[in-house]
C-alpha cells in the first residue's frame, strides 16, 4: 500500500544522522527526486541505501548487487512501489509499513529485522534503519539503509523476541492485573485478560486512565490514596487491600503490590504493580463468618458436646463440650485433643476408624474415658461415647455423650450380680467363675489349688438371742476378717447363711494350706462385738479339698470340702480336716488339731 506522509509541525524538519545524510547525497533517480551522484566507495560497503518518497515509491537505490538484498527491479526503473520493489515476507511487509509511516511522521526506526527472498529463492535476513529525509526542493521521504544480519545477531534477536513473547504470554495468562503507571499514576500498560475479568473493561479503556480513578469513593479510599502517594517517596506497596469499582459499578476488592520506578536523576518516574482479585475470597470469608455466627447458637442449642478438630486440636466447639471437659476455650486449643483421653491409644484409634468410615460415609463410635478439668488428670476421668466423622484430611467432627452414669450403673449391676448383698463378698456365681479359672490355670502350671468350706460354730445361738440385725453385723465382721487373710490371688465367698468358701490358687502343699487354715481359725475365734457393748464368741469348722489330689471339677471339690467340714464339726468344731479320695469314694482325714492347739 501507499505510504501517506504525516503532517509535519510548522518550523520543524527531520534531520538524519550525518552518515545517513552523506549516503543520501549520492542517490540518483527521476527528475522530480533529489539530485544524487554515484560514489564508488559506497558501492564497496556491505549496505544497500534506498529512498522512498511520501507516495511510497522508490526514488533511488545505491549499492552493489541489489538482487542479493531481495530487490526485484532494475536500478533506474521508475514508479516502483516499495512493497513490490523487494520480496518481503508477508508479516515483515506490515512491519516495514509501520516503520515507514513512523519515519514520515518524523520518528526514525533502527534495527528493523525483516526477511526477504532473493531471485534464486534464498532467504536473507536484513536489518533496516529508516530515517526521515528531505530531498531536493524540500521533497519529503524516508532514507532506508539495509545491512545483512549476522547469524549471531539473528540468534540474539530471536532469543529476545522469544523471551519477550514468553513474558507477554505470562502476563496475559495471569488472573491478576499487571500494570505500569507514569509519574502521574496514569496507565501506559495494563494486562488484557485481568482488565476484562476483574474490571469488566477492555485494555484500551484503561490505558491513559489513572490508577486513582479505580478507587471507590469513601473513607477506605483515603487510606488507599495515601498508600499510592507513598510510591513517590519510594515506599512500595505490599498486599495493601483496596476497594475499587468495576465497569458495572460492582465493588472489587484487590490486594495491591507495587514498586516505584526511579529515573536517572533520582526523580519518581512511575511504578509497576499487580492487583490480585480478593473479591471472591472476601465473599467466602463473609459467608464463613456468617455461617459460624449461626453455627454457634445452633451447636449450643443441640445440647450434645460437639467440636471440630483440625490437625489434632480443637478448632471450635460448643458450650456443652466445654462444660463436659471442664476446660477453658484457649486451654482447649493449645492442648492436643489426644491428651484428654485416659489412654494414649484412644485418639489414634478413633482417627483410624473415622478415616476408614469415610469410604462408607459412616461415623466411628466407641466408648472411651475422658479426663476433665484444667489439668485433665485421671482423677477426673469419666466415661463418654465418642462419635467421630471425617469431613476433610486431618479434620473431624466429634460428638461426646456422657455415659459415666450408665457405666456406674452397669458396674453396680455387675457387682450386685456377682457379690453378696450383706457382706460384699463374691457370691456363688462369681466363685464359680473364679474357681473354674483358677483350676484351669493350676492345671497349666501344674500347681495345686485348695478349696476350703467354712461353717461358723455358735452363730445360730447369737442370731437367735440378739436378733437378725446383730447377726448380720457378725457376718459382716467375719467377712472382713476373712478378707484380711487373703493373698492377692485368693477369693473368699459367702455361699449363704453362715457358710463361706475360700479359694486358694497356687498353694505349695499341705503345710502351706494348714498355715492358712490355722490363721483362719484364729481370726474367727476372736471375740466379736454384739449389741450394747457385749461380746460374742465364734469358732469355725473347715473342710479342705485339694486339686489335683481330689480332682479338678469345682463342684466335686466343693462337695468333698463340705464333707470334710462336717467331719471337722463332728470331731469337736474349731478345727480343719482334709478330704481324701480312695478310688471313686471320698473320705476325710482323721481329726485335725484345734485352732487353739495348733502352732
Coordinates of C-alpha atoms in Angstrom, one line a residue:
X1 CA 0.0 0.0 0.0
X2 CA 1.0 3.6 -0.4
X3 CA 2.6 5.5 2.5
X4 CA 0.8 8.7 3.4
X5 CA 3.1 11.4 4.9
X6 CA 2.2 12.6 8.3
X7 CA 1.5 16.3 8.9
X8 CA 4.8 18.0 9.8
X9 CA 4.7 20.6 12.6
X10 CA 5.5 24.1 11.5
X11 CA 9.1 25.2 11.8
X12 CA 10.4 21.6 12.2
X13 CA 12.4 19.4 9.8
X14 CA 13.6 15.9 10.2
X15 CA 17.4 15.7 10.3
X16 CA 19.1 12.4 9.5
X17 CA 22.3 11.2 11.2
X18 CA 25.4 12.5 9.4
X19 CA 26.3 9.2 7.9
X20 CA 22.8 8.6 6.6
X21 CA 22.7 12.1 5.2
X22 CA 26.0 11.7 3.4
X23 CA 24.8 8.4 1.9
X24 CA 21.6 10.1 0.8
X25 CA 23.6 12.7 -1.1
X26 CA 24.8 10.1 -3.6
X27 CA 21.3 8.8 -4.6
X28 CA 20.1 9.0 -8.2
X29 CA 16.6 8.9 -9.7
X30 CA 13.9 10.8 -11.6
X31 CA 13.9 14.5 -12.3
X32 CA 11.4 15.0 -9.5
X33 CA 13.6 13.3 -7.0
X34 CA 16.7 14.5 -5.3
X35 CA 19.8 15.0 -7.3
X36 CA 22.3 12.2 -6.5
X37 CA 25.6 11.3 -8.0
X38 CA 27.3 7.9 -7.7
X39 CA 30.2 7.1 -5.5
X40 CA 32.4 4.0 -5.9
X41 CA 33.2 3.8 -2.2
X42 CA 29.5 3.4 -1.2
X43 CA 29.2 0.5 -3.7
X44 CA 32.0 -1.2 -1.9
X45 CA 30.2 -1.0 1.5
X46 CA 28.1 -4.1 2.6
X47 CA 25.0 -1.9 2.6
X48 CA 22.1 -1.0 0.4
X49 CA 20.7 2.5 0.5
X50 CA 17.3 3.4 -1.0
X51 CA 15.0 6.4 -0.8
X52 CA 11.1 6.3 -0.6
X53 CA 9.0 9.3 -1.2
X54 CA 5.8 10.2 0.5
X55 CA 3.8 8.3 -2.1
X56 CA 5.6 5.1 -1.3
X57 CA 7.6 5.0 -4.5
X58 CA 11.3 4.0 -4.5
X59 CA 13.1 7.1 -6.0
X60 CA 16.7 6.0 -5.7
X61 CA 18.9 2.9 -4.8
X62 CA 22.6 2.8 -4.1
X63 CA 24.6 -0.4 -3.6
X64 CA 26.1 -3.3 -5.4
X65 CA 24.2 -6.4 -6.4
X66 CA 20.7 -5.3 -5.2
X67 CA 19.2 -8.7 -6.0
X68 CA 21.2 -10.1 -3.1
X69 CA 19.0 -7.9 -0.9
X70 CA 15.8 -9.2 -2.4
X71 CA 15.5 -6.3 -4.8
X72 CA 13.0 -7.2 -7.6
X73 CA 13.6 -4.3 -10.1
X74 CA 16.5 -2.9 -12.1
X75 CA 18.1 0.3 -10.9
X76 CA 16.8 3.3 -12.8
X77 CA 13.3 2.0 -13.0
X78 CA 10.6 4.5 -12.1
X79 CA 7.2 4.3 -10.4
X80 CA 8.0 1.2 -8.4
X81 CA 6.3 0.9 -5.0
X82 CA 8.5 -0.1 -2.0
X83 CA 6.4 -3.2 -1.2
X84 CA 6.9 -4.5 -4.8
X85 CA 10.5 -3.4 -5.1
X86 CA 11.6 -6.0 -2.6
X87 CA 10.4 -9.6 -1.9
X88 CA 9.3 -9.2 1.7
X89 CA 7.8 -11.9 3.8
X90 CA 4.1 -11.1 4.4
X91 CA 4.4 -10.4 8.1
X92 CA 7.6 -8.3 7.6
X93 CA 5.9 -6.2 4.9
X94 CA 3.5 -5.0 7.7
X95 CA 6.4 -4.3 10.0
X96 CA 8.2 -2.2 7.3
X97 CA 5.0 -0.3 6.5
X98 CA 4.6 0.7 10.2
X99 CA 8.3 1.8 10.3
X100 CA 7.9 3.8 7.1
X101 CA 4.8 5.6 8.4
X102 CA 6.6 6.5 11.7
X103 CA 9.6 7.8 9.7
X104 CA 7.4 10.0 7.5
X105 CA 5.9 11.4 10.8
X106 CA 9.4 12.3 12.0
X107 CA 10.2 9.3 14.2
X108 CA 13.2 7.1 12.9
X109 CA 13.3 3.3 13.4
X110 CA 16.5 1.4 13.8
X111 CA 17.3 -2.3 13.6
X112 CA 14.0 -3.3 12.0
X113 CA 14.5 -7.0 11.3
X114 CA 12.9 -8.3 8.1
X115 CA 13.2 -11.4 5.9
X116 CA 13.4 -11.1 2.0
X117 CA 13.7 -13.6 -0.8
X118 CA 16.4 -13.4 -3.5
X119 CA 15.8 -14.0 -7.1
X120 CA 17.1 -17.5 -6.6
X121 CA 14.6 -18.2 -3.8
X122 CA 17.1 -18.0 -0.9
X123 CA 16.0 -16.2 2.4
X124 CA 18.1 -13.3 3.6
X125 CA 17.7 -11.6 7.0
X126 CA 18.1 -7.8 6.7
X127 CA 18.4 -5.2 9.4
X128 CA 16.9 -1.9 8.1
X129 CA 17.3 1.6 9.5
X130 CA 14.6 4.1 8.5
X131 CA 15.1 7.8 9.0
X132 CA 13.1 10.8 7.7
X133 CA 14.9 12.8 5.0
X134 CA 14.0 15.8 2.9
X135 CA 15.4 15.7 -0.6
X136 CA 15.9 18.5 -3.2
X137 CA 13.2 21.0 -3.3
X138 CA 12.1 20.0 0.2
X139 CA 10.5 16.8 -1.0
X140 CA 9.7 14.6 2.0
X141 CA 10.8 11.0 2.0
X142 CA 12.4 8.2 4.0
X143 CA 16.0 7.0 3.7
X144 CA 16.4 3.3 4.2
X145 CA 19.8 1.6 4.9
X146 CA 19.9 -2.2 4.8
X147 CA 22.6 -4.4 6.3
X148 CA 22.8 -8.1 6.5
X149 CA 22.1 -9.5 9.9
X150 CA 24.8 -11.9 11.1
X151 CA 23.8 -15.4 12.5
X152 CA 24.8 -14.3 16.0
X153 CA 22.7 -11.2 15.7
X154 CA 19.8 -13.2 14.4
X155 CA 20.1 -15.7 17.3
X156 CA 20.2 -12.9 19.9
X157 CA 17.3 -11.1 18.2
X158 CA 15.3 -14.4 18.2
X159 CA 16.1 -15.0 21.8
X160 CA 15.0 -11.6 22.8
X161 CA 11.8 -11.9 20.7
X162 CA 11.0 -15.3 22.2
X163 CA 11.7 -14.0 25.7
X164 CA 9.5 -11.0 25.1
X165 CA 6.7 -13.2 23.7
X166 CA 7.1 -15.6 26.7
X167 CA 6.9 -12.7 29.1
X168 CA 3.9 -11.4 27.3
X169 CA 2.2 -14.8 27.5
X170 CA 2.9 -15.0 31.2
X171 CA 1.5 -11.5 31.8
X172 CA -1.6 -12.2 29.8
X173 CA -2.2 -15.6 31.5
X174 CA -2.2 -14.0 34.9
X175 CA -5.6 -13.5 36.6
X176 CA -4.1 -10.6 38.5
X177 CA -3.9 -7.2 36.8
X178 CA -0.3 -6.4 35.9
X179 CA 0.2 -2.7 35.2
X180 CA 2.7 0.1 34.8
X181 CA 2.0 3.8 35.5
X182 CA 3.8 7.0 34.8
X183 CA 4.7 9.7 37.3
X184 CA 1.1 10.9 37.3
X185 CA -0.1 7.4 38.0
X186 CA -1.6 7.1 34.5
X187 CA -1.6 3.6 32.9
X188 CA 0.6 3.2 29.8
X189 CA 0.2 -0.6 30.2
X190 CA -2.3 -3.0 31.7
X191 CA -2.7 -6.7 31.1
X192 CA -5.6 -7.5 28.8
X193 CA -7.1 -10.6 30.5
X194 CA -7.3 -9.3 34.0
X195 CA -8.7 -5.9 32.8
X196 CA -11.6 -7.9 31.5
X197 CA -12.1 -10.4 34.3
X198 CA -11.6 -8.1 37.3
X199 CA -12.9 -4.8 36.0
X200 CA -15.1 -5.8 33.0
X201 CA -13.1 -3.4 30.8
X202 CA -11.1 -3.7 27.7
X203 CA -7.4 -2.9 27.8
X204 CA -7.7 0.3 25.8
X205 CA -10.4 1.6 28.2
X206 CA -7.8 1.6 31.0
X207 CA -4.8 2.9 29.0
X208 CA -4.3 6.6 29.9
X209 CA -6.6 6.3 32.9
X210 CA -5.3 7.0 36.4
X211 CA -4.7 4.3 39.0
X212 CA -6.5 6.5 41.4
X213 CA -9.6 6.6 39.3
X214 CA -10.3 3.0 40.0
X215 CA -10.8 3.6 43.7
X216 CA -14.2 3.6 45.2
X217 CA -15.3 6.8 46.9
X218 CA -15.4 6.7 50.7
X219 CA -13.3 6.5 53.9
X220 CA -11.5 3.5 52.6
X221 CA -10.3 5.4 49.5
X222 CA -8.4 7.9 51.6
X223 CA -6.1 5.2 53.0
X224 CA -5.6 3.8 49.5
X225 CA -4.7 7.2 48.1
X226 CA -2.2 7.7 50.9
X227 CA -0.6 4.4 50.2
X228 CA -0.4 5.1 46.4
X229 CA 1.1 8.5 47.1
X230 CA 3.8 6.8 49.2
X231 CA 5.2 5.5 45.9
X232 CA 6.5 9.0 45.2
X233 CA 8.5 8.7 48.5
X234 CA 9.9 5.3 47.3
X235 CA 7.6 3.4 49.6
X236 CA 6.5 0.2 47.9
X237 CA 3.1 -1.4 48.4
X238 CA 2.9 -4.9 49.8
X239 CA -0.5 -6.7 50.0
X240 CA -2.4 -3.4 50.5
X241 CA -6.1 -4.1 50.3
X242 CA -8.1 -1.5 48.3
X243 CA -11.8 -1.3 47.3
X244 CA -12.2 -0.5 43.6
X245 CA -15.1 -0.3 41.1
X246 CA -15.7 -2.4 38.1
X247 CA -17.3 -1.0 34.9
X248 CA -20.7 -2.2 36.0
X249 CA -20.4 -0.4 39.3
X250 CA -19.8 -3.5 41.4
X251 CA -17.3 -3.5 44.2
X252 CA -13.9 -5.1 43.6
X253 CA -11.6 -5.9 46.5
X254 CA -7.9 -6.2 45.4
X255 CA -4.6 -6.7 47.1
X256 CA -2.1 -4.3 45.5
X257 CA 1.7 -4.9 45.3
X258 CA 3.7 -2.2 43.7
X259 CA 7.3 -0.9 43.4
X260 CA 8.3 2.7 42.4
X261 CA 10.5 3.4 39.3
X262 CA 13.3 5.9 39.8
X263 CA 14.7 8.0 36.9
X264 CA 18.4 8.6 36.4
X265 CA 18.2 12.0 38.1
X266 CA 16.6 10.4 41.2
X267 CA 13.1 11.6 40.5
X268 CA 9.9 9.5 40.6
X269 CA 9.3 8.0 37.1
X270 CA 6.3 5.8 37.8
X271 CA 5.6 2.4 39.2
X272 CA 4.9 -1.2 38.2
X273 CA 2.5 -3.3 40.2
X274 CA -0.1 -6.1 40.4
X275 CA -3.7 -6.2 41.6
X276 CA -4.8 -9.6 42.9
X277 CA -8.6 -10.1 43.0
X278 CA -9.7 -10.8 46.5
X279 CA -13.4 -10.3 45.9
X280 CA -14.4 -14.0 45.8
X281 CA -12.2 -14.8 48.8
X282 CA -13.7 -12.0 50.8
X283 CA -17.2 -13.1 49.9
X284 CA -16.3 -16.6 51.1
X285 CA -14.9 -15.2 54.3
X286 CA -18.1 -13.3 54.9
X287 CA -20.2 -16.3 54.3
X288 CA -18.0 -18.4 56.6
X289 CA -18.2 -15.7 59.3
X290 CA -22.0 -15.7 58.9
X291 CA -22.1 -19.5 59.0
X292 CA -20.0 -19.6 62.1
X293 CA -22.2 -16.9 63.7
X294 CA -25.2 -19.0 63.1
X295 CA -23.4 -22.3 63.8
X296 CA -22.5 -21.4 67.4
X297 CA -26.1 -20.9 68.8
X298 CA -27.2 -24.0 66.8
X299 CA -24.5 -26.1 68.3
X300 CA -25.2 -24.7 71.8
X301 CA -28.8 -25.5 71.4
X302 CA -28.1 -29.0 70.4
X303 CA -27.3 -30.0 74.0
X304 CA -24.7 -32.5 73.0
X305 CA -21.0 -31.8 73.3
X306 CA -19.8 -31.1 69.7
X307 CA -16.4 -30.0 68.5
X308 CA -14.5 -29.6 65.2
X309 CA -10.9 -31.0 65.4
X310 CA -8.2 -29.9 62.9
X311 CA -4.7 -31.2 63.0
X312 CA -5.3 -32.9 66.3
X313 CA -6.6 -29.7 68.1
X314 CA -10.0 -28.3 68.8
X315 CA -10.7 -25.6 66.3
X316 CA -14.1 -24.7 67.6
X317 CA -16.7 -26.3 69.9
X318 CA -20.0 -25.5 71.7
X319 CA -20.6 -24.7 75.4
X320 CA -21.7 -28.3 76.1
X321 CA -18.3 -29.5 75.0
X322 CA -16.5 -27.0 77.3
X323 CA -18.7 -28.0 80.2
X324 CA -18.2 -31.7 79.7
X325 CA -14.4 -31.3 79.7
X326 CA -14.4 -28.5 82.3
X327 CA -11.8 -26.6 80.2
X328 CA -11.4 -23.0 79.0
X329 CA -11.5 -22.4 75.2
X330 CA -7.9 -21.2 75.0
X331 CA -6.6 -24.1 77.0
X332 CA -8.5 -26.4 74.8
X333 CA -7.0 -25.0 71.7
X334 CA -3.4 -25.2 73.0
X335 CA -3.6 -28.8 74.1
X336 CA -3.8 -31.8 71.7
X337 CA -7.2 -33.5 71.9
X338 CA -5.4 -36.8 72.4
X339 CA -4.2 -35.6 75.8
X340 CA -7.8 -35.5 77.1
X341 CA -8.1 -39.3 76.8
X342 CA -7.1 -41.7 79.6
X343 CA -5.3 -44.0 77.1
X344 CA -2.8 -42.7 74.6
X345 CA -4.1 -45.2 72.1
X346 CA -7.7 -43.9 72.1
X347 CA -7.3 -40.9 69.8
X348 CA -5.2 -42.6 67.1
X349 CA -7.7 -45.5 67.1
X350 CA -10.6 -43.0 66.8
X351 CA -8.9 -41.2 63.8
X352 CA -8.2 -44.5 62.1
X353 CA -11.8 -45.6 62.5
X354 CA -13.2 -42.3 61.2
X355 CA -10.8 -42.4 58.2
X356 CA -12.0 -45.9 57.4
X357 CA -15.6 -44.9 57.7
X358 CA -15.1 -42.1 55.2
X359 CA -15.4 -44.5 52.3
X360 CA -18.8 -45.8 53.5
X361 CA -19.9 -42.3 54.7
X362 CA -20.1 -43.6 58.3
X363 CA -19.1 -42.2 61.6
X364 CA -16.9 -44.1 64.0
X365 CA -18.2 -44.7 67.5
X366 CA -16.6 -46.1 70.7
X367 CA -16.6 -45.7 74.4
X368 CA -13.5 -44.0 76.0
X369 CA -12.5 -42.5 79.3
X370 CA -12.1 -38.7 79.0
X371 CA -10.1 -36.7 81.6
X372 CA -11.8 -33.5 82.7
X373 CA -10.6 -30.3 84.4
X374 CA -7.9 -27.7 83.7
X375 CA -5.2 -30.3 84.4
X376 CA -7.1 -33.1 82.7
X377 CA -5.8 -35.8 85.1
X378 CA -7.0 -39.4 85.5
X379 CA -8.6 -38.4 88.8
X380 CA -11.3 -36.6 86.9
X381 CA -11.8 -39.3 84.3
X382 CA -15.3 -40.1 83.1
X383 CA -16.8 -42.5 80.5
X384 CA -18.0 -41.0 77.3
X385 CA -19.3 -42.3 74.0
X386 CA -17.5 -40.5 71.2
X387 CA -18.7 -40.3 67.7
X388 CA -16.2 -39.1 65.1
X389 CA -16.9 -38.2 61.4
X390 CA -14.3 -37.4 58.8
X391 CA -15.0 -34.1 56.9
X392 CA -11.6 -33.3 55.4
X393 CA -8.0 -34.6 55.7
X394 CA -7.0 -34.2 59.3
X395 CA -10.4 -32.6 60.2
X396 CA -13.2 -34.4 62.1
X397 CA -16.4 -33.5 63.9
X398 CA -16.7 -35.0 67.4
X399 CA -19.8 -35.6 69.4
X400 CA -19.3 -36.6 73.1
X401 CA -22.1 -38.2 75.1
X402 CA -21.7 -38.6 78.9
X403 CA -22.3 -42.3 79.7
X404 CA -20.4 -42.2 83.0
X405 CA -23.7 -42.7 85.0
X406 CA -24.6 -45.6 82.7
X407 CA -21.2 -47.2 83.3
X408 CA -21.6 -46.7 87.0
X409 CA -25.0 -48.4 87.0
X410 CA -23.6 -51.2 84.8
X411 CA -20.7 -51.6 87.2
X412 CA -23.1 -51.6 90.1
X413 CA -25.4 -54.1 88.4
X414 CA -22.5 -56.3 87.6
X415 CA -21.2 -56.1 91.1
X416 CA -24.6 -56.9 92.6
X417 CA -25.0 -59.8 90.3
X418 CA -21.7 -61.3 91.5
X419 CA -21.5 -60.2 95.1
X420 CA -23.4 -60.9 98.3
X421 CA -25.7 -58.0 99.3
X422 CA -24.9 -58.3 103.0
X423 CA -21.1 -58.8 103.2
X424 CA -20.0 -57.5 99.7
X425 CA -18.1 -60.8 99.2
X426 CA -18.3 -62.7 95.9
X427 CA -21.4 -64.9 95.7
X428 CA -21.7 -68.4 94.4
X429 CA -21.8 -67.2 90.7
X430 CA -18.5 -65.3 90.9
X431 CA -17.0 -68.1 93.0
X432 CA -17.8 -70.5 90.1
X433 CA -16.2 -68.1 87.5
X434 CA -13.1 -67.6 89.6
X435 CA -12.9 -71.2 90.7
X436 CA -13.0 -72.6 87.2
X437 CA -10.4 -70.1 86.0
X438 CA -8.1 -70.9 88.9
X439 CA -8.4 -74.7 88.3
X440 CA -7.6 -74.3 84.6
X441 CA -4.6 -72.1 85.4
X442 CA -3.3 -74.6 88.0
X443 CA -3.6 -77.4 85.5
X444 CA -1.5 -75.4 83.0
X445 CA 1.1 -74.6 85.7
X446 CA 1.0 -78.0 87.3
X447 CA 0.3 -76.4 90.7
X448 CA -2.1 -77.2 93.5
X449 CA -5.3 -75.3 94.2
X450 CA -7.2 -75.6 97.6
X451 CA -10.9 -75.2 98.2
X452 CA -11.9 -74.5 101.9
X453 CA -15.5 -74.9 103.1
X454 CA -16.1 -72.8 106.2
X455 CA -19.1 -73.1 108.6
X456 CA -19.4 -70.9 111.7
X457 CA -19.9 -72.6 115.1
X458 CA -22.1 -70.7 117.5
X459 CA -23.6 -68.3 115.0
X460 CA -27.2 -69.6 115.3
X461 CA -27.2 -69.0 119.1
X462 CA -26.1 -65.4 118.6
X463 CA -28.6 -64.8 115.9
X464 CA -31.5 -66.3 117.9
X465 CA -30.5 -64.5 121.1
X466 CA -29.7 -61.0 119.7
X467 CA -31.7 -60.9 116.5
X468 CA -31.0 -60.8 112.8
X469 CA -29.6 -57.2 112.8
X470 CA -26.9 -58.2 115.2
X471 CA -26.4 -61.5 113.3
X472 CA -25.9 -59.6 110.1
X473 CA -23.3 -57.4 111.8
X474 CA -21.5 -60.5 113.0
X475 CA -21.5 -61.9 109.4
X476 CA -20.0 -58.7 108.1
X477 CA -17.3 -58.7 110.8
X478 CA -16.4 -62.3 109.9
X479 CA -16.2 -61.4 106.2
X480 CA -13.8 -58.6 106.9
X481 CA -11.6 -60.9 109.0
X482 CA -11.5 -63.5 106.3
X483 CA -10.7 -60.8 103.6
X484 CA -7.7 -59.7 105.6
X485 CA -6.3 -63.2 105.4
X486 CA -6.3 -63.3 101.6
X487 CA -3.4 -63.1 99.2
X488 CA -4.0 -61.1 96.0
X489 CA -4.8 -64.2 94.0
X490 CA -7.2 -65.7 96.7
X491 CA -11.0 -65.5 96.8
X492 CA -13.4 -65.7 99.8
X493 CA -17.1 -66.0 99.0
X494 CA -20.3 -66.3 101.0
X495 CA -22.3 -69.3 99.9
X496 CA -25.3 -68.5 102.1
X497 CA -26.3 -68.3 105.8
X498 CA -23.1 -68.7 107.9
X499 CA -21.3 -70.7 105.3
X500 CA -18.2 -69.3 103.5
X501 CA -15.8 -70.7 100.9
X502 CA -12.2 -69.8 100.4
X503 CA -10.3 -70.5 97.1
X504 CA -6.5 -70.7 97.3
X505 CA -4.8 -71.0 93.9
X506 CA -1.1 -71.8 93.6
X507 CA -0.5 -73.4 97.0
X508 CA 2.8 -75.2 97.6
X509 CA 1.4 -78.2 99.5
X510 CA -0.5 -79.2 102.7
X511 CA 1.9 -77.4 105.0
X512 CA 1.1 -74.1 103.2
X513 CA -2.7 -74.8 103.4
X514 CA -2.5 -75.7 107.0
X515 CA -0.8 -72.4 107.9
X516 CA -3.6 -70.5 106.2
X517 CA -6.3 -72.7 107.9
X518 CA -4.8 -72.2 111.3
X519 CA -4.7 -68.4 110.8
X520 CA -8.3 -68.6 109.6
X521 CA -9.5 -70.4 112.8
X522 CA -7.6 -68.0 115.0
X523 CA -9.1 -65.0 113.3
X524 CA -12.7 -66.2 113.7
X525 CA -12.4 -67.3 117.4
X526 CA -11.5 -63.7 118.4
X527 CA -14.4 -62.1 120.3
X528 CA -17.0 -60.3 118.1
X529 CA -18.8 -57.1 119.2
X530 CA -22.5 -57.5 119.9
X531 CA -25.3 -55.1 121.0
X532 CA -24.8 -52.7 124.0
X533 CA -21.1 -53.4 124.4
X534 CA -21.4 -57.2 124.7
X535 CA -19.1 -59.6 123.0
X536 CA -19.8 -63.0 121.4
X537 CA -17.6 -65.9 120.7
X538 CA -17.5 -68.0 117.5
X539 CA -15.4 -70.7 116.0
X540 CA -15.3 -72.4 112.6
X541 CA -15.3 -75.9 111.2
X542 CA -13.2 -76.1 108.0
X543 CA -13.1 -78.8 105.3
X544 CA -10.3 -78.8 102.7
X545 CA -10.2 -80.3 99.2
X546 CA -7.1 -80.1 97.0
X547 CA -6.7 -80.1 93.3
X548 CA -5.4 -82.2 91.6
X549 CA -5.4 -84.7 94.5
X550 CA -9.2 -84.7 94.7
X551 CA -9.8 -83.9 91.0
X552 CA -10.2 -80.7 89.0
X553 CA -14.0 -80.3 89.0
X554 CA -15.1 -77.4 91.1
X555 CA -18.5 -78.9 92.1
X556 CA -16.8 -82.1 93.1
X557 CA -14.2 -80.3 95.2
X558 CA -16.8 -78.2 96.9
X559 CA -18.7 -81.4 97.8
X560 CA -15.6 -83.0 99.2
X561 CA -14.7 -79.9 101.1
X562 CA -18.3 -79.8 102.6
X563 CA -17.9 -83.5 103.7
X564 CA -14.6 -82.7 105.3
X565 CA -16.1 -79.6 107.1
X566 CA -18.9 -81.8 108.6
X567 CA -16.3 -84.3 109.7
X568 CA -14.4 -81.5 111.5
X569 CA -17.7 -80.3 113.1
X570 CA -18.4 -83.8 114.3
X571 CA -14.9 -84.1 115.8
X572 CA -15.4 -81.1 118.1
X573 CA -15.5 -78.0 115.9
X574 CA -12.9 -75.2 115.8
X575 CA -10.7 -77.3 113.6
X576 CA -10.0 -78.2 110.0
X577 CA -10.0 -81.6 108.1
X578 CA -8.7 -82.7 104.7
X579 CA -10.7 -84.8 102.3
X580 CA -9.3 -87.9 100.7
X581 CA -10.0 -89.9 97.6
X582 CA -9.9 -93.7 97.6
X583 CA -11.0 -95.0 94.3
X584 CA -14.1 -93.2 93.4
X585 CA -15.3 -92.7 97.0
X586 CA -14.5 -89.7 99.1
X587 CA -13.4 -89.8 102.7
X588 CA -11.9 -87.4 105.2
X589 CA -8.8 -87.4 107.1
X590 CA -8.5 -88.1 110.8
X591 CA -9.2 -85.3 113.2
X592 CA -7.2 -82.2 112.7
X593 CA -5.8 -80.2 115.6
X594 CA -7.9 -77.5 117.2
X595 CA -7.1 -74.0 116.4
X596 CA -6.2 -73.2 120.0
X597 CA -3.7 -76.1 119.9
X598 CA -2.2 -75.6 116.5
X599 CA 1.1 -73.8 116.2

